[in-house]
């Protein structure tokens, strides 16, 4: 279900899908995907509202997607043997993400 959350970064109300909910001492923290900005953000439970019916029918401007058959790699350096090898990684590193974003621009 799509909700409306207030994004501190964008300083406006945005449509969002709730990814996860964490309980904290002062309330709930929600991890959200902003469907019109393709961004992730965290908001408190006070910053979320139910989306009015007419707005729920508007198509999303952003979609979650993945690169087909593309898996993250990392450079593993062995200082003892003085070698460097490229091997599989569990997640993309920051430099690879920045390089990919520059290619898209």
mmCIF file with all atom_site columns, N, CA and C in Angstrom, residues 23-70:
data_model
loop_
_atom_site.group_PDB
_atom_site.id
_atom_site.type_symbol
_atom_site.label_atom_id
_atom_site.label_alt_id
_atom_site.label_comp_id
_atom_site.label_asym_id
_atom_site.label_entity_id
_atom_site.label_seq_id
_atom_site.pdbx_PDB_ins_code
_atom_site.Cartn_x
_atom_site.Cartn_y
_atom_site.Cartn_z
_atom_site.occupancy
_atom_site.B_iso_or_equiv
_atom_site.pdbx_formal_charge
_atom_site.auth_seq_id
_atom_site.auth_comp_id
_atom_site.auth_asym_id
_atom_site.auth_atom_id
_atom_site.pdbx_PDB_model_num
ATOM 1   N N  . UNK A 1 23 ? 11.002 -0.605  15.929  1.00 0.00 ? 23 UNK A N  1
ATOM 2   C CA . UNK A 1 23 ? 10.525 -0.030  17.175  1.00 0.00 ? 23 UNK A CA 1
ATOM 3   C C  . UNK A 1 23 ? 11.698 0.610   17.903  1.00 0.00 ? 23 UNK A C  1
ATOM 4   N N  . UNK A 1 24 ? 11.527 1.865   18.317  1.00 0.00 ? 24 UNK A N  1
ATOM 5   C CA . UNK A 1 24 ? 12.551 2.566   19.071  1.00 0.00 ? 24 UNK A CA 1
ATOM 6   C C  . UNK A 1 24 ? 11.943 3.074   20.368  1.00 0.00 ? 24 UNK A C  1
ATOM 7   N N  . UNK A 1 25 ? 12.759 3.603   21.236  1.00 0.00 ? 25 UNK A N  1
ATOM 8   C CA . UNK A 1 25 ? 12.291 4.069   22.544  1.00 0.00 ? 25 UNK A CA 1
ATOM 9   C C  . UNK A 1 25 ? 11.255 5.189   22.420  1.00 0.00 ? 25 UNK A C  1
ATOM 10  N N  . UNK A 1 26 ? 11.423 6.053   21.430  1.00 0.00 ? 26 UNK A N  1
ATOM 11  C CA . UNK A 1 26 ? 10.528 7.205   21.286  1.00 0.00 ? 26 UNK A CA 1
ATOM 12  C C  . UNK A 1 26 ? 9.445  7.009   20.228  1.00 0.00 ? 26 UNK A C  1
ATOM 13  N N  . UNK A 1 27 ? 9.269  5.809   19.712  1.00 0.00 ? 27 UNK A N  1
ATOM 14  C CA . UNK A 1 27 ? 8.234  5.551   18.708  1.00 0.00 ? 27 UNK A CA 1
ATOM 15  C C  . UNK A 1 27 ? 8.715  4.562   17.671  1.00 0.00 ? 27 UNK A C  1
ATOM 16  N N  . UNK A 1 28 ? 8.184  4.681   16.466  1.00 0.00 ? 28 UNK A N  1
ATOM 17  C CA . UNK A 1 28 ? 8.534  3.772   15.383  1.00 0.00 ? 28 UNK A CA 1
ATOM 18  C C  . UNK A 1 28 ? 9.315  4.510   14.310  1.00 0.00 ? 28 UNK A C  1
ATOM 19  N N  . UNK A 1 29 ? 10.284 3.836   13.724  1.00 0.00 ? 29 UNK A N  1
ATOM 20  C CA . UNK A 1 29 ? 11.088 4.354   12.613  1.00 0.00 ? 29 UNK A CA 1
ATOM 21  C C  . UNK A 1 29 ? 10.730 3.530   11.380  1.00 0.00 ? 29 UNK A C  1
ATOM 22  N N  . UNK A 1 30 ? 10.299 4.189   10.302  1.00 0.00 ? 30 UNK A N  1
ATOM 23  C CA . UNK A 1 30 ? 9.893  3.502   9.088   1.00 0.00 ? 30 UNK A CA 1
ATOM 24  C C  . UNK A 1 30 ? 10.886 3.758   7.968   1.00 0.00 ? 30 UNK A C  1
ATOM 25  N N  . UNK A 1 31 ? 11.324 2.695   7.320   1.00 0.00 ? 31 UNK A N  1
ATOM 26  C CA . UNK A 1 31 ? 12.186 2.812   6.159   1.00 0.00 ? 31 UNK A CA 1
ATOM 27  C C  . UNK A 1 31 ? 11.284 2.787   4.928   1.00 0.00 ? 31 UNK A C  1
ATOM 28  N N  . UNK A 1 32 ? 11.360 3.825   4.098   1.00 0.00 ? 32 UNK A N  1
ATOM 29  C CA . UNK A 1 32 ? 10.416 3.987   2.985   1.00 0.00 ? 32 UNK A CA 1
ATOM 30  C C  . UNK A 1 32 ? 11.131 4.169   1.649   1.00 0.00 ? 32 UNK A C  1
ATOM 31  N N  . UNK A 1 33 ? 10.451 3.773   0.567   1.00 0.00 ? 33 UNK A N  1
ATOM 32  C CA . UNK A 1 33 ? 10.908 4.024   -0.801  1.00 0.00 ? 33 UNK A CA 1
ATOM 33  C C  . UNK A 1 33 ? 9.980  5.067   -1.400  1.00 0.00 ? 33 UNK A C  1
ATOM 34  N N  . UNK A 1 34 ? 10.513 6.215   -1.771  1.00 0.00 ? 34 UNK A N  1
ATOM 35  C CA . UNK A 1 34 ? 9.713  7.294   -2.359  1.00 0.00 ? 34 UNK A CA 1
ATOM 36  C C  . UNK A 1 34 ? 9.458  6.974   -3.826  1.00 0.00 ? 34 UNK A C  1
ATOM 37  N N  . UNK A 1 35 ? 8.214  6.686   -4.161  1.00 0.00 ? 35 UNK A N  1
ATOM 38  C CA . UNK A 1 35 ? 7.889  6.167   -5.499  1.00 0.00 ? 35 UNK A CA 1
ATOM 39  C C  . UNK A 1 35 ? 7.976  7.209   -6.606  1.00 0.00 ? 35 UNK A C  1
ATOM 40  N N  . UNK A 1 36 ? 8.007  8.482   -6.273  1.00 0.00 ? 36 UNK A N  1
ATOM 41  C CA . UNK A 1 36 ? 8.129  9.513   -7.302  1.00 0.00 ? 36 UNK A CA 1
ATOM 42  C C  . UNK A 1 36 ? 9.534  10.091  -7.410  1.00 0.00 ? 36 UNK A C  1
ATOM 43  N N  . UNK A 1 37 ? 10.420 9.704   -6.491  1.00 0.00 ? 37 UNK A N  1
ATOM 44  C CA . UNK A 1 37 ? 11.779 10.232  -6.490  1.00 0.00 ? 37 UNK A CA 1
ATOM 45  C C  . UNK A 1 37 ? 12.847 9.148   -6.548  1.00 0.00 ? 37 UNK A C  1
ATOM 46  N N  . UNK A 1 38 ? 12.458 7.889   -6.461  1.00 0.00 ? 38 UNK A N  1
ATOM 47  C CA . UNK A 1 38 ? 13.383 6.746   -6.480  1.00 0.00 ? 38 UNK A CA 1
ATOM 48  C C  . UNK A 1 38 ? 14.454 6.889   -5.413  1.00 0.00 ? 38 UNK A C  1
ATOM 49  N N  . UNK A 1 39 ? 14.044 7.309   -4.222  1.00 0.00 ? 39 UNK A N  1
ATOM 50  C CA . UNK A 1 39 ? 14.962 7.474   -3.105  1.00 0.00 ? 39 UNK A CA 1
ATOM 51  C C  . UNK A 1 39 ? 14.440 6.692   -1.919  1.00 0.00 ? 39 UNK A C  1
ATOM 52  N N  . UNK A 1 40 ? 15.368 6.332   -1.038  1.00 0.00 ? 40 UNK A N  1
ATOM 53  C CA . UNK A 1 40 ? 15.005 5.699   0.222   1.00 0.00 ? 40 UNK A CA 1
ATOM 54  C C  . UNK A 1 40 ? 15.159 6.724   1.328   1.00 0.00 ? 40 UNK A C  1
ATOM 55  N N  . UNK A 1 41 ? 14.281 6.665   2.311   1.00 0.00 ? 41 UNK A N  1
ATOM 56  C CA . UNK A 1 41 ? 14.398 7.559   3.454   1.00 0.00 ? 41 UNK A CA 1
ATOM 57  C C  . UNK A 1 41 ? 13.825 6.879   4.690   1.00 0.00 ? 41 UNK A C  1
ATOM 58  N N  . UNK A 1 42 ? 14.175 7.411   5.838   1.00 0.00 ? 42 UNK A N  1
ATOM 59  C CA . UNK A 1 42 ? 13.624 6.937   7.107   1.00 0.00 ? 42 UNK A CA 1
ATOM 60  C C  . UNK A 1 42 ? 12.796 8.064   7.705   1.00 0.00 ? 42 UNK A C  1
ATOM 61  N N  . UNK A 1 43 ? 11.616 7.726   8.203   1.00 0.00 ? 43 UNK A N  1
ATOM 62  C CA . UNK A 1 43 ? 10.732 8.716   8.815   1.00 0.00 ? 43 UNK A CA 1
ATOM 63  C C  . UNK A 1 43 ? 10.197 8.154   10.126  1.00 0.00 ? 43 UNK A C  1
ATOM 64  N N  . UNK A 1 44 ? 9.722  9.047   10.979  1.00 0.00 ? 44 UNK A N  1
ATOM 65  C CA . UNK A 1 44 ? 9.090  8.616   12.216  1.00 0.00 ? 44 UNK A CA 1
ATOM 66  C C  . UNK A 1 44 ? 7.617  8.322   11.951  1.00 0.00 ? 44 UNK A C  1
ATOM 67  N N  . UNK A 1 45 ? 6.990  7.649   12.889  1.00 0.00 ? 45 UNK A N  1
ATOM 68  C CA . UNK A 1 45 ? 5.587  7.279   12.708  1.00 0.00 ? 45 UNK A CA 1
ATOM 69  C C  . UNK A 1 45 ? 4.670  8.507   12.685  1.00 0.00 ? 45 UNK A C  1
ATOM 70  N N  . UNK A 1 46 ? 5.134  9.625   13.212  1.00 0.00 ? 46 UNK A N  1
ATOM 71  C CA . UNK A 1 46 ? 4.332  10.858  13.171  1.00 0.00 ? 46 UNK A CA 1
ATOM 72  C C  . UNK A 1 46 ? 4.331  11.491  11.776  1.00 0.00 ? 46 UNK A C  1
ATOM 73  N N  . UNK A 1 47 ? 5.248  11.075  10.914  1.00 0.00 ? 47 UNK A N  1
ATOM 74  C CA . UNK A 1 47 ? 5.397  11.689  9.587   1.00 0.00 ? 47 UNK A CA 1
ATOM 75  C C  . UNK A 1 47 ? 4.774  10.862  8.474   1.00 0.00 ? 47 UNK A C  1
ATOM 76  N N  . UNK A 1 48 ? 3.830  9.988   8.802   1.00 0.00 ? 48 UNK A N  1
ATOM 77  C CA . UNK A 1 48 ? 3.197  9.157   7.781   1.00 0.00 ? 48 UNK A CA 1
ATOM 78  C C  . UNK A 1 48 ? 1.686  9.349   7.836   1.00 0.00 ? 48 UNK A C  1
ATOM 79  N N  . UNK A 1 49 ? 1.068  9.379   6.660   1.00 0.00 ? 49 UNK A N  1
ATOM 80  C CA . UNK A 1 49 ? -0.380 9.552   6.549   1.00 0.00 ? 49 UNK A CA 1
ATOM 81  C C  . UNK A 1 49 ? -0.925 8.570   5.515   1.00 0.00 ? 49 UNK A C  1
ATOM 82  N N  . UNK A 1 50 ? -2.218 8.307   5.607   1.00 0.00 ? 50 UNK A N  1
ATOM 83  C CA . UNK A 1 50 ? -2.887 7.464   4.620   1.00 0.00 ? 50 UNK A CA 1
ATOM 84  C C  . UNK A 1 50 ? -3.108 8.295   3.371   1.00 0.00 ? 50 UNK A C  1
ATOM 85  N N  . UNK A 1 51 ? -2.866 7.713   2.223   1.00 0.00 ? 51 UNK A N  1
ATOM 86  C CA . UNK A 1 51 ? -3.014 8.407   0.941   1.00 0.00 ? 51 UNK A CA 1
ATOM 87  C C  . UNK A 1 51 ? -4.482 8.456   0.545   1.00 0.00 ? 51 UNK A C  1
ATOM 88  N N  . UNK A 1 52 ? -5.022 9.651   0.216   1.00 0.00 ? 52 UNK A N  1
ATOM 89  C CA . UNK A 1 52 ? -6.412 9.725   -0.247  1.00 0.00 ? 52 UNK A CA 1
ATOM 90  C C  . UNK A 1 52 ? -6.613 8.902   -1.518  1.00 0.00 ? 52 UNK A C  1
ATOM 91  N N  . UNK A 1 53 ? -7.779 8.326   -1.682  1.00 0.00 ? 53 UNK A N  1
ATOM 92  C CA . UNK A 1 53 ? -8.079 7.388   -2.762  1.00 0.00 ? 53 UNK A CA 1
ATOM 93  C C  . UNK A 1 53 ? -7.725 7.844   -4.166  1.00 0.00 ? 53 UNK A C  1
ATOM 94  N N  . UNK A 1 54 ? -8.029 9.097   -4.525  1.00 0.00 ? 54 UNK A N  1
ATOM 95  C CA . UNK A 1 54 ? -7.776 9.579   -5.884  1.00 0.00 ? 54 UNK A CA 1
ATOM 96  C C  . UNK A 1 54 ? -6.280 9.601   -6.195  1.00 0.00 ? 54 UNK A C  1
ATOM 97  N N  . UNK A 1 55 ? -5.451 9.921   -5.217  1.00 0.00 ? 55 UNK A N  1
ATOM 98  C CA . UNK A 1 55 ? -4.006 10.003  -5.435  1.00 0.00 ? 55 UNK A CA 1
ATOM 99  C C  . UNK A 1 55 ? -3.362 8.630   -5.531  1.00 0.00 ? 55 UNK A C  1
ATOM 100 N N  . UNK A 1 56 ? -3.999 7.618   -4.967  1.00 0.00 ? 56 UNK A N  1
ATOM 101 C CA . UNK A 1 56 ? -3.448 6.265   -5.020  1.00 0.00 ? 56 UNK A CA 1
ATOM 102 C C  . UNK A 1 56 ? -3.493 5.701   -6.436  1.00 0.00 ? 56 UNK A C  1
ATOM 103 N N  . UNK A 1 57 ? -4.345 6.239   -7.292  1.00 0.00 ? 57 UNK A N  1
ATOM 104 C CA . UNK A 1 57 ? -4.498 5.736   -8.666  1.00 0.00 ? 57 UNK A CA 1
ATOM 105 C C  . UNK A 1 57 ? -3.488 6.332   -9.640  1.00 0.00 ? 57 UNK A C  1
ATOM 106 N N  . UNK A 1 58 ? -2.772 7.375   -9.227  1.00 0.00 ? 58 UNK A N  1
ATOM 107 C CA . UNK A 1 58 ? -1.771 7.993   -10.096 1.00 0.00 ? 58 UNK A CA 1
ATOM 108 C C  . UNK A 1 58 ? -0.577 7.046   -10.203 1.00 0.00 ? 58 UNK A C  1
ATOM 109 N N  . UNK A 1 59 ? -0.097 6.748   -11.422 1.00 0.00 ? 59 UNK A N  1
ATOM 110 C CA . UNK A 1 59 ? 1.044  5.825   -11.569 1.00 0.00 ? 59 UNK A CA 1
ATOM 111 C C  . UNK A 1 59 ? 2.318  6.383   -10.940 1.00 0.00 ? 59 UNK A C  1
ATOM 112 N N  . UNK A 1 60 ? 3.164  5.484   -10.458 1.00 0.00 ? 60 UNK A N  1
ATOM 113 C CA . UNK A 1 60 ? 4.440  5.884   -9.861  1.00 0.00 ? 60 UNK A CA 1
ATOM 114 C C  . UNK A 1 60 ? 5.384  6.363   -10.941 1.00 0.00 ? 60 UNK A C  1
ATOM 115 N N  . UNK A 1 61 ? 6.214  7.331   -10.620 1.00 0.00 ? 61 UNK A N  1
ATOM 116 C CA . UNK A 1 61 ? 7.213  7.820   -11.570 1.00 0.00 ? 61 UNK A CA 1
ATOM 117 C C  . UNK A 1 61 ? 8.498  7.021   -11.489 1.00 0.00 ? 61 UNK A C  1
ATOM 118 N N  . UNK A 1 62 ? 8.711  6.327   -10.392 1.00 0.00 ? 62 UNK A N  1
ATOM 119 C CA . UNK A 1 62 ? 9.936  5.537   -10.206 1.00 0.00 ? 62 UNK A CA 1
ATOM 120 C C  . UNK A 1 62 ? 9.570  4.084   -9.983  1.00 0.00 ? 62 UNK A C  1
ATOM 121 N N  . UNK A 1 63 ? 10.406 3.205   -10.473 1.00 0.00 ? 63 UNK A N  1
ATOM 122 C CA . UNK A 1 63 ? 10.209 1.777   -10.272 1.00 0.00 ? 63 UNK A CA 1
ATOM 123 C C  . UNK A 1 63 ? 11.498 1.175   -9.760  1.00 0.00 ? 63 UNK A C  1
ATOM 124 N N  . UNK A 1 64 ? 11.360 0.196   -8.875  1.00 0.00 ? 64 UNK A N  1
ATOM 125 C CA . UNK A 1 64 ? 12.535 -0.528  -8.403  1.00 0.00 ? 64 UNK A CA 1
ATOM 126 C C  . UNK A 1 64 ? 12.955 -1.484  -9.500  1.00 0.00 ? 64 UNK A C  1
ATOM 127 N N  . UNK A 1 65 ? 14.234 -1.550  -9.754  1.00 0.00 ? 65 UNK A N  1
ATOM 128 C CA . UNK A 1 65 ? 14.710 -2.460  -10.794 1.00 0.00 ? 65 UNK A CA 1
ATOM 129 C C  . UNK A 1 65 ? 16.106 -2.953  -10.428 1.00 0.00 ? 65 UNK A C  1
ATOM 130 N N  . UNK A 1 66 ? 16.532 -3.977  -11.123 1.00 0.00 ? 66 UNK A N  1
ATOM 131 C CA . UNK A 1 66 ? 17.863 -4.540  -10.928 1.00 0.00 ? 66 UNK A CA 1
ATOM 132 C C  . UNK A 1 66 ? 18.492 -4.771  -12.289 1.00 0.00 ? 66 UNK A C  1
ATOM 133 N N  . UNK A 1 67 ? 19.806 -4.817  -12.330 1.00 0.00 ? 67 UNK A N  1
ATOM 134 C CA . UNK A 1 67 ? 20.506 -5.129  -13.560 1.00 0.00 ? 67 UNK A CA 1
ATOM 135 C C  . UNK A 1 67 ? 20.470 -6.637  -13.757 1.00 0.00 ? 67 UNK A C  1
ATOM 136 N N  . UNK A 1 68 ? 20.017 -7.084  -14.901 1.00 0.00 ? 68 UNK A N  1
ATOM 137 C CA . UNK A 1 68 ? 19.861 -8.505  -15.173 1.00 0.00 ? 68 UNK A CA 1
ATOM 138 C C  . UNK A 1 68 ? 21.215 -9.210  -15.241 1.00 0.00 ? 68 UNK A C  1
ATOM 139 N N  . UNK A 1 69 ? 21.366 -10.260 -14.457 1.00 0.00 ? 69 UNK A N  1
ATOM 140 C CA . UNK A 1 69 ? 22.575 -11.101 -14.437 1.00 0.00 ? 69 UNK A CA 1
ATOM 141 C C  . UNK A 1 69 ? 23.861 -10.323 -14.147 1.00 0.00 ? 69 UNK A C  1
ATOM 142 N N  . UNK A 1 70 ? 23.761 -9.205  -13.459 1.00 0.00 ? 70 UNK A N  1
ATOM 143 C CA . UNK A 1 70 ? 24.943 -8.434  -13.089 1.00 0.00 ? 70 UNK A CA 1
ATOM 144 C C  . UNK A 1 70 ? 25.130 -8.572  -11.592 1.00 0.00 ? 70 UNK A C  1
#
